[in-house]
Every structure is written in structure tokens, then in C-alpha cells.
Short mmCIF file of C-alpha atoms in Angstrom, two decimals:
data_model
loop_
_atom_site.label_atom_id
_atom_site.label_comp_id
_atom_site.label_asym_id
_atom_site.label_seq_id
_atom_site.Cartn_x
_atom_site.Cartn_y
_atom_site.Cartn_z
CA UNK A 786 -0.02 0.02 0.07
CA UNK A 787 1.32 3.43 -0.92
CA UNK A 788 1.58 6.33 1.58
CA UNK A 789 -1.11 7.98 -0.54
CA UNK A 790 -3.34 4.96 -0.18
CA UNK A 791 -2.62 4.79 3.61
CA UNK A 792 -3.85 8.46 3.93
CA UNK A 793 -6.87 7.81 1.81
CA UNK A 794 -7.69 4.81 4.11
CA UNK A 795 -7.45 6.99 7.10
CA UNK A 796 -9.83 9.48 5.67
CA UNK A 797 -12.25 6.86 4.84
CA UNK A 798 -12.17 5.55 8.44
CA UNK A 799 -12.73 9.07 10.09
CA UNK A 800 -15.07 9.02 12.96
CA UNK A 801 -17.02 12.20 12.61
CA UNK A 802 -18.90 11.81 15.93
CA UNK A 803 -15.62 12.12 17.68
CA UNK A 804 -14.60 15.16 16.07
CA UNK A 805 -17.47 17.32 16.84
CA UNK A 806 -16.44 20.78 18.08
CA UNK A 807 -12.68 20.16 17.08
CA UNK A 808 -10.66 22.43 14.82
CA UNK A 809 -7.22 20.64 14.49
CA UNK A 810 -4.58 19.82 11.80
CA UNK A 811 -2.44 16.72 11.95
CA UNK A 812 0.63 17.02 10.08
CA UNK A 813 2.50 13.94 8.82
CA UNK A 814 6.08 14.45 7.87
CA UNK A 815 6.98 11.10 5.97
CA UNK A 816 10.74 10.93 5.88
CA UNK A 817 10.78 8.75 2.86
CA UNK A 818 7.84 9.87 0.92
CA UNK A 819 5.57 13.02 0.52
CA UNK A 820 4.15 14.98 3.56
CA UNK A 821 0.29 15.14 4.19
CA UNK A 822 -1.93 16.93 6.51
CA UNK A 823 -5.37 16.11 7.75
CA UNK A 824 -7.52 19.10 8.64
CA UNK A 825 -10.37 18.43 11.16
CA UNK A 826 -13.00 20.89 11.44
CA UNK A 827 -16.19 20.11 13.65
CA UNK A 828 -16.92 16.69 12.36
CA UNK A 829 -15.31 16.93 8.93
CA UNK A 830 -11.83 15.72 7.83
CA UNK A 831 -10.08 16.75 4.64
CA UNK A 832 -6.82 15.25 3.39
CA UNK A 833 -4.30 17.40 1.85
CA UNK A 834 -0.69 16.69 0.25
CA UNK A 835 1.98 18.80 1.47
CA UNK A 836 2.74 20.76 4.71
CA UNK A 837 0.37 23.02 6.60
CA UNK A 838 1.67 26.26 7.73
CA UNK A 839 0.62 26.18 11.28
CA UNK A 840 -0.39 22.44 12.27
CA UNK A 841 -1.78 21.47 15.77
CA UNK A 842 0.67 18.82 16.03
CA UNK A 843 3.30 17.28 13.62
CA UNK A 844 4.12 13.44 13.48
CA UNK A 845 7.46 12.59 12.00
CA UNK A 846 7.95 8.92 10.86
CA UNK A 847 8.85 6.84 7.89
CA UNK A 848 6.52 5.06 5.66
CA UNK A 849 6.84 1.60 7.21
CA UNK A 850 5.97 3.10 10.72
CA UNK A 851 3.07 4.93 9.17
CA UNK A 852 1.77 1.71 7.57
CA UNK A 853 2.27 -0.23 10.75
CA UNK A 854 0.26 2.21 12.77
CA UNK A 855 -2.48 2.61 10.35
CA UNK A 856 -3.03 -1.28 9.92
CA UNK A 857 -2.92 -1.67 13.83
CA UNK A 858 0.30 -3.84 13.47
CA UNK A 859 2.37 -1.18 15.33
CA UNK A 860 1.20 0.58 18.53
CA UNK A 861 1.79 4.27 18.15
CA UNK A 862 3.05 4.82 21.78
CA UNK A 863 5.50 1.82 21.35
CA UNK A 864 6.88 3.59 18.11
CA UNK A 865 7.11 6.82 19.80
CA UNK A 866 8.93 5.09 22.85
CA UNK A 867 11.16 3.18 20.28
CA UNK A 868 12.14 6.40 18.41
CA UNK A 869 10.46 5.43 15.25
CA UNK A 870 7.78 8.21 15.65
CA UNK A 871 8.43 11.83 16.81
CA UNK A 872 5.88 14.49 17.49
CA UNK A 873 6.19 18.30 17.61
CA UNK A 874 3.54 20.63 18.91
CA UNK A 875 0.69 19.42 21.07
CA UNK A 876 1.61 15.97 21.60
CA UNK A 877 -1.45 15.07 23.55
CA UNK A 878 -3.40 15.51 20.29
CA UNK A 879 -1.41 12.52 18.78
CA UNK A 880 -3.24 10.35 21.30
CA UNK A 881 -6.53 11.52 19.97
CA UNK A 882 -5.93 9.80 16.62
CA UNK A 883 -7.18 6.56 17.92
CA UNK A 884 -10.53 8.12 18.67
CA UNK A 885 -10.70 10.07 15.38
CA UNK A 886 -9.87 7.27 13.14
CA UNK A 887 -10.77 3.64 13.22
CA UNK A 888 -7.34 1.86 12.98
CA UNK A 889 -6.68 -1.69 12.00
#
């Protein structure tokens, strides 16, 4: 699965009910592929290729780590502790990803 397909899958598995009242941008810096960001605004989710100028949180990883987390094979917290995933900005927002997207 390509990185673009992984993000399309994420967007399709968006949980709009969990995003009511939220206005967030998740930036994904993929070290060996293109960058993407997901803009979440009051129950909607839009996928964009490229970098956002002012993301709420930036998650930095390679494409293998991304695919593992989205497929459910890799636990995001374990990837973070192992140094495979880095976060900049509001790191607590990264923990909301599991609520906002049905992983695995």
C-alpha cells in the first residue's frame, strides 16, 4: 500500500462523531515519501498533500511506521518510545488519533 493509499484509508475511516467541535490539523512528515496533513473541523476531515503552515501537531516517521500504525500492527505509543515516531507541537493531540480514526 502506498503512503497516499494509507492516508486515503485513514480519511475513509474517520469518526465524525468523535470530532464534533474540534478544529485541528495533524501534519504527517513522512521521511521517505511526501508529506500530508489532515484538517479536522467540527466533524469533517479533509486530506491534503503537502505541509500545513500552522499544524496543531506534527508527527514525523517513515512510511513503514505509518503503515504499521494505520494497519494496527504497530502501537503508536510503542513506536514513539522506540524512536520510530517523533511528535512536535501539542503531543497530547497525537493520542486522539485513535479516537478520530478507526485503525486496523
